[in-house]
Amino acid sequence: ACAHARSPLGFAGLRNTGTLCYLNSVVQQLYHIAPLRQAVLAVDVGALGCEPKLRRFARRFQRLLYEMAHAVQREASPQPFLDAFAGVTEHFSKAQQHDADEFLNILWQRLEQALKDTPQWPALNALTEGRVQHEIRSKDASKPLVRHAYEDFHVLSLDIRNRKTLQDALAFYIQEDLLTGDNAYHCEEYACKVDASKRAMLERLPPVLAIHLKRFAYNPASDRMEKLHDRLEFPTALDMQPYTVTSSDDDDGGDDADGGGSSKKSYEYRL
């Protein structure tokens, strides 16, 4: 058998030409999301109405996924795609190591710019797009107030310093903060500051949930960012319902967030 032949299991790897582990890990994970891979491969890149650099980026990404799926070699080269990605990303150095989370977020932005007018984009975007609800609630009974703001995400970033499990990090993410004293919330309706609570909850979960663990944290003693090496445990099956607005509504005695009693399965994820 040829030493460079594709694995009998049917998988092909990505060649690491140096400082590309961030790219290889992200692209490998995206490739194994079958609906995402199929949607990208179905795009008619020649018909894209975006600028030539973005069209070249889309074509190179599509080509990379195709080679991973069909090439006879045991590895595909990400270099042509990397060249195209650098061409549409300002201040991006191909010779430097980059953060995988930052790379993934920029990749999604470029995919949206290139594919937003295609038939494939709505379903492709919905695969990983969730929504966070930010809530501010007055603690002063004489000045009732509730404010909601919403933010879409493709990657859920969690602080893990001093957390032992993924569930601990998620619980910290939705933890209520109090706004009092100098930090009290300025309420335009009452033209004054009021004591309030602030919290974030997950308003909508995507079919595929990407979680980023913040492995770097600022150390005031050294005045620099340092990598965290603490152990963090995570389950192979994860119930996300406790971290959603539905859970908050249940605690308040209200109805489900979607008004129809969502299936428990819609909150369960498997690694």
PDB file of C-alpha atoms in Angstrom:
ATOM      1  CA  ALA A   1       0.000   0.000   0.000  1.00  0.00           C
ATOM      2  CA  CYS A   2       1.158   3.543  -0.719  1.00  0.00           C
ATOM      3  CA  ALA A   3       2.439   5.344   2.373  1.00  0.00           C
ATOM      4  CA  HIS A   4       0.630   8.489   1.247  1.00  0.00           C
ATOM      5  CA  ALA A   5      -2.681   6.784   0.481  1.00  0.00           C
ATOM      6  CA  ARG A   6      -5.903   7.778   2.203  1.00  0.00           C
ATOM      7  CA  SER A   7      -6.771   5.962   5.440  1.00  0.00           C
ATOM      8  CA  PRO A   8      -8.907   2.822   4.952  1.00  0.00           C
ATOM      9  CA  LEU A   9     -11.316   4.429   7.461  1.00  0.00           C
ATOM     10  CA  GLY A  10     -12.091   7.037   4.830  1.00  0.00           C
ATOM     11  CA  PHE A  11     -10.630  10.095   6.529  1.00  0.00           C
ATOM     12  CA  ALA A  12      -7.973  12.523   5.328  1.00  0.00           C
ATOM     13  CA  GLY A  13      -5.956  14.805   7.555  1.00  0.00           C
ATOM     14  CA  LEU A  14      -4.605  18.311   7.056  1.00  0.00           C
ATOM     15  CA  ARG A  15      -0.935  19.019   6.510  1.00  0.00           C
ATOM     16  CA  ASN A  16       0.624  21.185   9.209  1.00  0.00           C
ATOM     17  CA  THR A  17       3.322  23.282   7.578  1.00  0.00           C
ATOM     18  CA  GLY A  18       4.035  25.043  10.877  1.00  0.00           C
ATOM     19  CA  THR A  19       1.980  27.259  13.256  1.00  0.00           C
ATOM     20  CA  LEU A  20      -1.279  25.992  11.704  1.00  0.00           C
ATOM     21  CA  CYS A  21      -2.699  23.873  14.536  1.00  0.00           C
ATOM     22  CA  TYR A  22      -5.387  26.540  15.209  1.00  0.00           C
ATOM     23  CA  LEU A  23      -6.590  26.336  11.587  1.00  0.00           C
ATOM     24  CA  ASN A  24      -6.345  22.563  11.322  1.00  0.00           C
ATOM     25  CA  SER A  25      -8.315  21.927  14.509  1.00  0.00           C
ATOM     26  CA  VAL A  26     -11.128  24.308  13.505  1.00  0.00           C
ATOM     27  CA  VAL A  27     -11.411  23.113   9.900  1.00  0.00           C
ATOM     28  CA  GLN A  28     -11.370  19.444  10.942  1.00  0.00           C
ATOM     29  CA  GLN A  29     -14.252  20.053  13.336  1.00  0.00           C
ATOM     30  CA  LEU A  30     -16.255  21.997  10.740  1.00  0.00           C
ATOM     31  CA  TYR A  31     -15.655  19.266   8.166  1.00  0.00           C
ATOM     32  CA  HIS A  32     -17.194  16.647  10.450  1.00  0.00           C
ATOM     33  CA  ILE A  33     -20.455  18.630  10.707  1.00  0.00           C
ATOM     34  CA  ALA A  34     -22.030  16.869   7.729  1.00  0.00           C
ATOM     35  CA  PRO A  35     -24.830  19.421   6.990  1.00  0.00           C
ATOM     36  CA  LEU A  36     -22.273  22.238   7.043  1.00  0.00           C
ATOM     37  CA  ARG A  37     -19.888  20.409   4.726  1.00  0.00           C
ATOM     38  CA  GLN A  38     -22.678  19.508   2.308  1.00  0.00           C
ATOM     39  CA  ALA A  39     -24.025  23.069   2.244  1.00  0.00           C
ATOM     40  CA  VAL A  40     -20.610  24.578   1.457  1.00  0.00           C
ATOM     41  CA  LEU A  41     -19.948  22.017  -1.272  1.00  0.00           C
ATOM     42  CA  ALA A  42     -23.349  22.802  -2.846  1.00  0.00           C
ATOM     43  CA  VAL A  43     -22.608  26.525  -3.278  1.00  0.00           C
ATOM     44  CA  ASP A  44     -22.232  27.766  -6.864  1.00  0.00           C
ATOM     45  CA  VAL A  45     -19.131  29.854  -6.196  1.00  0.00           C
ATOM     46  CA  GLY A  46     -18.964  31.134  -9.775  1.00  0.00           C
ATOM     47  CA  ALA A  47     -22.326  32.828  -9.314  1.00  0.00           C
ATOM     48  CA  LEU A  48     -21.382  34.706  -6.140  1.00  0.00           C
ATOM     49  CA  GLY A  49     -21.890  38.458  -6.406  1.00  0.00           C
ATOM     50  CA  CYS A  50     -19.245  39.386  -3.822  1.00  0.00           C
ATOM     51  CA  GLU A  51     -15.874  40.968  -4.573  1.00  0.00           C
ATOM     52  CA  PRO A  52     -13.237  38.753  -6.257  1.00  0.00           C
ATOM     53  CA  LYS A  53     -11.146  38.292  -3.093  1.00  0.00           C
ATOM     54  CA  LEU A  54     -14.131  36.953  -1.180  1.00  0.00           C
ATOM     55  CA  ARG A  55     -15.114  34.704  -4.082  1.00  0.00           C
ATOM     56  CA  ARG A  56     -11.577  33.309  -4.144  1.00  0.00           C
ATOM     57  CA  PHE A  57     -11.763  32.723  -0.373  1.00  0.00           C
ATOM     58  CA  ALA A  58     -15.073  30.841  -0.727  1.00  0.00           C
ATOM     59  CA  ARG A  59     -13.729  28.741  -3.587  1.00  0.00           C
ATOM     60  CA  ARG A  60     -10.572  27.795  -1.675  1.00  0.00           C
ATOM     61  CA  PHE A  61     -12.581  26.837   1.433  1.00  0.00           C
ATOM     62  CA  GLN A  62     -14.937  24.756  -0.687  1.00  0.00           C
ATOM     63  CA  ARG A  63     -11.985  23.121  -2.414  1.00  0.00           C
ATOM     64  CA  LEU A  64     -10.338  22.265   0.905  1.00  0.00           C
ATOM     65  CA  LEU A  65     -13.472  20.521   2.191  1.00  0.00           C
ATOM     66  CA  TYR A  66     -13.793  18.686  -1.133  1.00  0.00           C
ATOM     67  CA  GLU A  67     -10.221  17.419  -0.950  1.00  0.00           C
ATOM     68  CA  MET A  68     -10.744  16.231   2.604  1.00  0.00           C
ATOM     69  CA  ALA A  69     -13.834  14.324   1.449  1.00  0.00           C
ATOM     70  CA  HIS A  70     -12.612  12.893  -1.862  1.00  0.00           C
ATOM     71  CA  ALA A  71      -8.838  13.144  -2.301  1.00  0.00           C
ATOM     72  CA  VAL A  72      -6.962   9.835  -2.544  1.00  0.00           C
ATOM     73  CA  GLN A  73      -4.050  11.195  -0.481  1.00  0.00           C
ATOM     74  CA  ARG A  74      -3.965  10.826   3.282  1.00  0.00           C
ATOM     75  CA  GLU A  75      -3.714  14.595   3.776  1.00  0.00           C
ATOM     76  CA  ALA A  76      -4.852  17.806   2.160  1.00  0.00           C
ATOM     77  CA  SER A  77      -2.908  21.055   2.124  1.00  0.00           C
ATOM     78  CA  PRO A  78      -4.628  24.045   3.772  1.00  0.00           C
ATOM     79  CA  GLN A  79      -2.079  26.465   2.299  1.00  0.00           C
ATOM     80  CA  PRO A  80      -4.167  27.693  -0.687  1.00  0.00           C
ATOM     81  CA  PHE A  81      -7.112  28.333   1.646  1.00  0.00           C
ATOM     82  CA  LEU A  82      -4.834  30.083   4.160  1.00  0.00           C
ATOM     83  CA  ASP A  83      -3.524  32.366   1.400  1.00  0.00           C
ATOM     84  CA  ALA A  84      -7.085  33.303   0.423  1.00  0.00           C
ATOM     85  CA  PHE A  85      -8.126  33.809   4.062  1.00  0.00           C
ATOM     86  CA  ALA A  86      -5.188  36.154   4.623  1.00  0.00           C
ATOM     87  CA  GLY A  87      -6.244  38.063   1.501  1.00  0.00           C
ATOM     88  CA  VAL A  88      -9.592  38.997   3.071  1.00  0.00           C
ATOM     89  CA  THR A  89      -8.388  39.482   6.663  1.00  0.00           C
ATOM     90  CA  GLU A  90      -6.560  42.679   7.556  1.00  0.00           C
ATOM     91  CA  HIS A  91      -3.365  42.388   9.632  1.00  0.00           C
ATOM     92  CA  PHE A  92      -3.431  38.582   9.467  1.00  0.00           C
ATOM     93  CA  SER A  93       0.022  36.970   9.422  1.00  0.00           C
ATOM     94  CA  LYS A  94       0.334  33.507   7.909  1.00  0.00           C
ATOM     95  CA  ALA A  95       3.622  32.966   9.742  1.00  0.00           C
ATOM     96  CA  GLN A  96       2.238  33.443  13.250  1.00  0.00           C
ATOM     97  CA  GLN A  97       0.205  31.232  15.564  1.00  0.00           C
ATOM     98  CA  HIS A  98      -3.358  32.473  16.093  1.00  0.00           C
ATOM     99  CA  ASP A  99      -6.168  31.893  18.559  1.00  0.00           C
ATOM    100  CA  ALA A 100      -8.596  29.209  17.340  1.00  0.00           C
ATOM    101  CA  ASP A 101     -11.648  31.049  18.698  1.00  0.00           C
ATOM    102  CA  GLU A 102     -10.671  34.298  16.982  1.00  0.00           C
ATOM    103  CA  PHE A 103      -9.982  32.426  13.737  1.00  0.00           C
ATOM    104  CA  LEU A 104     -13.382  30.683  13.847  1.00  0.00           C
ATOM    105  CA  ASN A 105     -15.260  33.936  14.450  1.00  0.00           C
ATOM    106  CA  ILE A 106     -13.476  35.680  11.582  1.00  0.00           C
ATOM    107  CA  LEU A 107     -14.090  32.640   9.358  1.00  0.00           C
ATOM    108  CA  TRP A 108     -17.841  32.896  10.026  1.00  0.00           C
ATOM    109  CA  GLN A 109     -17.798  36.615   9.243  1.00  0.00           C
ATOM    110  CA  ARG A 110     -16.078  36.013   5.896  1.00  0.00           C
ATOM    111  CA  LEU A 111     -18.416  33.141   5.038  1.00  0.00           C
ATOM    112  CA  GLU A 112     -21.404  35.393   5.703  1.00  0.00           C
ATOM    113  CA  GLN A 113     -19.946  38.148   3.534  1.00  0.00           C
ATOM    114  CA  ALA A 114     -19.338  35.706   0.690  1.00  0.00           C
ATOM    115  CA  LEU A 115     -22.413  33.460   0.933  1.00  0.00           C
ATOM    116  CA  LYS A 116     -25.175  35.626   2.451  1.00  0.00           C
ATOM    117  CA  ASP A 117     -27.124  35.816  -0.842  1.00  0.00           C
ATOM    118  CA  THR A 118     -26.928  32.089  -1.620  1.00  0.00           C
ATOM    119  CA  PRO A 119     -29.755  29.570  -1.060  1.00  0.00           C
ATOM    120  CA  GLN A 120     -27.446  27.628   1.272  1.00  0.00           C
ATOM    121  CA  TRP A 121     -26.621  30.438   3.706  1.00  0.00           C
ATOM    122  CA  PRO A 122     -29.784  30.527   5.900  1.00  0.00           C
ATOM    123  CA  ALA A 123     -29.553  26.825   6.781  1.00  0.00           C
ATOM    124  CA  LEU A 124     -25.752  26.992   7.053  1.00  0.00           C
ATOM    125  CA  ASN A 125     -25.893  29.949   9.432  1.00  0.00           C
ATOM    126  CA  ALA A 126     -28.667  28.405  11.541  1.00  0.00           C
ATOM    127  CA  LEU A 127     -26.516  25.331  12.251  1.00  0.00           C
ATOM    128  CA  THR A 128     -24.322  27.138  14.768  1.00  0.00           C
ATOM    129  CA  GLU A 129     -26.026  30.473  15.484  1.00  0.00           C
ATOM    130  CA  GLY A 130     -27.500  30.939  18.956  1.00  0.00           C
ATOM    131  CA  ARG A 131     -28.756  33.990  20.802  1.00  0.00           C
ATOM    132  CA  VAL A 132     -28.001  35.399  24.261  1.00  0.00           C
ATOM    133  CA  GLN A 133     -30.518  37.475  26.207  1.00  0.00           C
ATOM    134  CA  HIS A 134     -29.008  40.191  28.404  1.00  0.00           C
ATOM    135  CA  GLU A 135     -31.383  41.295  31.148  1.00  0.00           C
ATOM    136  CA  ILE A 136     -31.351  44.240  33.534  1.00  0.00           C
ATOM    137  CA  ARG A 137     -33.999  44.172  36.281  1.00  0.00           C
ATOM    138  CA  SER A 138     -34.666  46.853  38.895  1.00  0.00           C
ATOM    139  CA  LYS A 139     -34.344  45.822  42.539  1.00  0.00           C
ATOM    140  CA  ASP A 140     -36.357  48.837  43.678  1.00  0.00           C
ATOM    141  CA  ALA A 141     -40.045  47.864  44.032  1.00  0.00           C
ATOM    142  CA  SER A 142     -41.063  51.513  43.704  1.00  0.00           C
ATOM    143  CA  LYS A 143     -39.289  51.779  40.347  1.00  0.00           C
ATOM    144  CA  PRO A 144     -40.108  48.579  38.403  1.00  0.00           C
ATOM    145  CA  LEU A 145     -37.996  48.062  35.317  1.00  0.00           C
ATOM    146  CA  VAL A 146     -36.965  45.185  33.038  1.00  0.00           C
ATOM    147  CA  ARG A 147     -34.682  45.671  30.033  1.00  0.00           C
ATOM    148  CA  HIS A 148     -33.742  43.011  27.485  1.00  0.00           C
ATOM    149  CA  ALA A 149     -31.077  43.120  24.773  1.00  0.00           C
ATOM    150  CA  TYR A 150     -30.120  40.283  22.421  1.00  0.00           C
ATOM    151  CA  GLU A 151     -26.832  39.181  20.898  1.00  0.00           C
ATOM    152  CA  ASP A 152     -26.284  36.443  18.323  1.00  0.00           C
ATOM    153  CA  PHE A 153     -23.293  34.136  18.643  1.00  0.00           C
ATOM    154  CA  HIS A 154     -21.586  31.276  16.812  1.00  0.00           C
ATOM    155  CA  VAL A 155     -19.209  30.461  19.667  1.00  0.00           C
ATOM    156  CA  LEU A 156     -20.127  30.542  23.363  1.00  0.00           C
ATOM    157  CA  SER A 157     -17.086  31.756  25.331  1.00  0.00           C
ATOM    158  CA  LEU A 158     -16.823  30.667  28.967  1.00  0.00           C
ATOM    159  CA  ASP A 159     -14.560  31.814  31.800  1.00  0.00           C
ATOM    160  CA  ILE A 160     -12.974  28.744  33.371  1.00  0.00           C
ATOM    161  CA  ARG A 161     -10.644  30.220  36.013  1.00  0.00           C
ATOM    162  CA  ASN A 162     -11.404  28.538  39.358  1.00  0.00           C
ATOM    163  CA  ARG A 163     -14.033  26.326  37.702  1.00  0.00           C
ATOM    164  CA  LYS A 164     -13.811  22.552  38.059  1.00  0.00           C
ATOM    165  CA  THR A 165     -16.419  21.486  35.499  1.00  0.00           C
ATOM    166  CA  LEU A 166     -18.028  22.782  32.321  1.00  0.00           C
ATOM    167  CA  GLN A 167     -21.305  23.047  34.217  1.00  0.00           C
ATOM    168  CA  ASP A 168     -19.565  25.303  36.776  1.00  0.00           C
ATOM    169  CA  ALA A 169     -18.433  27.582  33.936  1.00  0.00           C
ATOM    170  CA  LEU A 170     -21.952  27.689  32.468  1.00  0.00           C
ATOM    171  CA  ALA A 171     -23.457  28.488  35.880  1.00  0.00           C
ATOM    172  CA  PHE A 172     -20.949  31.340  36.250  1.00  0.00           C
ATOM    173  CA  TYR A 173     -21.887  32.608  32.770  1.00  0.00           C
ATOM    174  CA  ILE A 174     -25.547  33.122  33.798  1.00  0.00           C
ATOM    175  CA  GLN A 175     -24.747  34.294  37.319  1.00  0.00           C
ATOM    176  CA  GLU A 176     -26.590  37.428  38.411  1.00  0.00           C
ATOM    177  CA  ASP A 177     -24.510  40.550  39.049  1.00  0.00           C
ATOM    178  CA  LEU A 178     -25.746  43.418  41.205  1.00  0.00           C
ATOM    179  CA  LEU A 179     -25.489  47.027  40.049  1.00  0.00           C
ATOM    180  CA  THR A 180     -25.417  49.221  43.159  1.00  0.00           C
ATOM    181  CA  GLY A 181     -23.765  52.378  44.484  1.00  0.00           C
ATOM    182  CA  ASP A 182     -21.593  54.050  41.871  1.00  0.00           C
ATOM    183  CA  ASN A 183     -22.368  51.171  39.507  1.00  0.00           C
ATOM    184  CA  ALA A 184     -26.151  51.486  39.835  1.00  0.00           C
ATOM    185  CA  TYR A 185     -28.143  51.440  36.601  1.00  0.00           C
ATOM    186  CA  HIS A 186     -29.150  54.837  35.188  1.00  0.00           C
ATOM    187  CA  CYS A 187     -32.833  54.617  34.335  1.00  0.00           C
ATOM    188  CA  GLU A 188     -34.087  57.170  31.798  1.00  0.00           C
ATOM    189  CA  GLU A 189     -37.739  56.578  32.736  1.00  0.00           C
ATOM    190  CA  TYR A 190     -37.159  57.676  36.341  1.00  0.00           C
ATOM    191  CA  ALA A 191     -34.282  60.046  35.539  1.00  0.00           C
ATOM    192  CA  CYS A 192     -32.164  58.554  38.294  1.00  0.00           C
ATOM    193  CA  LYS A 193     -30.000  55.606  39.217  1.00  0.00           C
ATOM    194  CA  VAL A 194     -31.607  52.452  40.588  1.00  0.00           C
ATOM    195  CA  ASP A 195     -30.184  49.308  42.139  1.00  0.00           C
ATOM    196  CA  ALA A 196     -30.555  46.528  39.590  1.00  0.00           C
ATOM    197  CA  SER A 197     -29.469  43.038  38.674  1.00  0.00           C
ATOM    198  CA  LYS A 198     -27.738  42.086  35.438  1.00  0.00           C
ATOM    199  CA  ARG A 199     -27.525  38.619  33.935  1.00  0.00           C
ATOM    200  CA  ALA A 200     -27.151  36.749  30.648  1.00  0.00           C
ATOM    201  CA  MET A 201     -29.241  33.724  29.647  1.00  0.00           C
ATOM    202  CA  LEU A 202     -29.360  31.664  26.466  1.00  0.00           C
ATOM    203  CA  GLU A 203     -32.443  32.677  24.501  1.00  0.00           C
ATOM    204  CA  ARG A 204     -31.909  30.362  21.540  1.00  0.00           C
ATOM    205  CA  LEU A 205     -29.659  27.314  21.161  1.00  0.00           C
ATOM    206  CA  PRO A 206     -28.264  26.132  17.811  1.00  0.00           C
ATOM    207  CA  PRO A 207     -28.304  22.524  16.559  1.00  0.00           C
ATOM    208  CA  VAL A 208     -24.493  22.486  16.822  1.00  0.00           C
ATOM    209  CA  LEU A 209     -23.124  24.249  19.901  1.00  0.00           C
ATOM    210  CA  ALA A 210     -19.513  25.473  19.800  1.00  0.00           C
ATOM    211  CA  ILE A 211     -18.035  26.256  23.222  1.00  0.00           C
ATOM    212  CA  HIS A 212     -14.797  28.188  23.691  1.00  0.00           C
ATOM    213  CA  LEU A 213     -12.924  27.779  26.968  1.00  0.00           C
ATOM    214  CA  LYS A 214     -11.051  30.956  27.875  1.00  0.00           C
ATOM    215  CA  ARG A 215      -7.668  29.396  28.605  1.00  0.00           C
ATOM    216  CA  PHE A 216      -5.948  32.770  28.920  1.00  0.00           C
ATOM    217  CA  ALA A 217      -6.614  35.232  31.745  1.00  0.00           C
ATOM    218  CA  TYR A 218      -5.076  38.507  32.853  1.00  0.00           C
ATOM    219  CA  ASN A 219      -2.675  38.295  35.805  1.00  0.00           C
ATOM    220  CA  PRO A 220      -2.429  41.713  37.522  1.00  0.00           C
ATOM    221  CA  ALA A 221       0.760  40.657  39.320  1.00  0.00           C
ATOM    222  CA  SER A 222       2.652  40.125  36.064  1.00  0.00           C
ATOM    223  CA  ASP A 223       0.519  42.586  34.055  1.00  0.00           C
ATOM    224  CA  ARG A 224       0.077  40.123  31.203  1.00  0.00           C
ATOM    225  CA  MET A 225      -2.166  37.394  29.874  1.00  0.00           C
ATOM    226  CA  GLU A 226      -1.264  33.926  31.144  1.00  0.00           C
ATOM    227  CA  LYS A 227      -2.428  30.470  30.139  1.00  0.00           C
ATOM    228  CA  LEU A 228      -4.535  28.492  32.593  1.00  0.00           C
ATOM    229  CA  HIS A 229      -3.479  24.884  33.112  1.00  0.00           C
ATOM    230  CA  ASP A 230      -6.180  23.863  35.587  1.00  0.00           C
ATOM    231  CA  ARG A 231      -8.099  20.654  34.994  1.00  0.00           C
ATOM    232  CA  LEU A 232     -11.656  21.123  33.668  1.00  0.00           C
ATOM    233  CA  GLU A 233     -14.038  18.177  33.508  1.00  0.00           C
ATOM    234  CA  PHE A 234     -16.858  17.969  30.963  1.00  0.00           C
ATOM    235  CA  PRO A 235     -19.577  15.398  30.269  1.00  0.00           C
ATOM    236  CA  THR A 236     -20.190  13.528  27.020  1.00  0.00           C
ATOM    237  CA  ALA A 237     -23.888  14.436  27.346  1.00  0.00           C
ATOM    238  CA  LEU A 238     -24.774  18.016  28.297  1.00  0.00           C
ATOM    239  CA  ASP A 239     -28.172  19.389  29.321  1.00  0.00           C
ATOM    240  CA  MET A 240     -28.271  23.107  28.477  1.00  0.00           C
ATOM    241  CA  GLN A 241     -31.808  23.775  29.717  1.00  0.00           C
ATOM    242  CA  PRO A 242     -30.716  25.192  33.119  1.00  0.00           C
ATOM    243  CA  TYR A 243     -28.841  27.999  31.340  1.00  0.00           C
ATOM    244  CA  THR A 244     -31.710  29.197  29.130  1.00  0.00           C
ATOM    245  CA  VAL A 245     -34.471  31.782  29.521  1.00  0.00           C
ATOM    246  CA  THR A 246     -36.880  28.848  29.672  1.00  0.00           C
ATOM    247  CA  SER A 247     -35.296  27.841  32.969  1.00  0.00           C
ATOM    248  CA  SER A 248     -35.635  31.394  34.243  1.00  0.00           C
ATOM    249  CA  ASP A 249     -39.296  31.500  33.185  1.00  0.00           C
ATOM    250  CA  ASP A 250     -39.917  28.206  34.986  1.00  0.00           C
ATOM    251  CA  ASP A 251     -38.346  29.628  38.143  1.00  0.00           C
ATOM    252  CA  ASP A 252     -40.686  32.640  37.881  1.00  0.00           C
ATOM    253  CA  GLY A 253     -43.690  30.427  37.249  1.00  0.00           C
ATOM    254  CA  GLY A 254     -44.054  31.618  33.657  1.00  0.00           C
ATOM    255  CA  ASP A 255     -44.561  29.830  30.371  1.00  0.00           C
ATOM    256  CA  ASP A 256     -41.847  28.345  28.172  1.00  0.00           C
ATOM    257  CA  ALA A 257     -39.829  30.891  26.172  1.00  0.00           C
ATOM    258  CA  ASP A 258     -41.180  29.555  22.891  1.00  0.00           C
ATOM    259  CA  GLY A 259     -44.729  29.510  24.184  1.00  0.00           C
ATOM    260  CA  GLY A 260     -45.220  25.862  23.412  1.00  0.00           C
ATOM    261  CA  GLY A 261     -43.297  23.698  25.859  1.00  0.00           C
ATOM    262  CA  SER A 262     -40.077  22.824  24.018  1.00  0.00           C
ATOM    263  CA  SER A 263     -38.990  19.199  23.901  1.00  0.00           C
ATOM    264  CA  LYS A 264     -36.322  18.251  26.429  1.00  0.00           C
ATOM    265  CA  LYS A 265     -34.237  16.903  23.545  1.00  0.00           C
ATOM    266  CA  SER A 266     -33.791  20.431  22.141  1.00  0.00           C
ATOM    267  CA  TYR A 267     -31.548  21.226  25.117  1.00  0.00           C
ATOM    268  CA  GLU A 268     -29.424  18.069  25.084  1.00  0.00           C
ATOM    269  CA  TYR A 269     -26.056  17.870  23.360  1.00  0.00           C
ATOM    270  CA  ARG A 270     -23.643  14.997  22.853  1.00  0.00           C
ATOM    271  CA  LEU A 271     -19.922  15.432  22.384  1.00  0.00           C
TER     272      LEU A 271
END
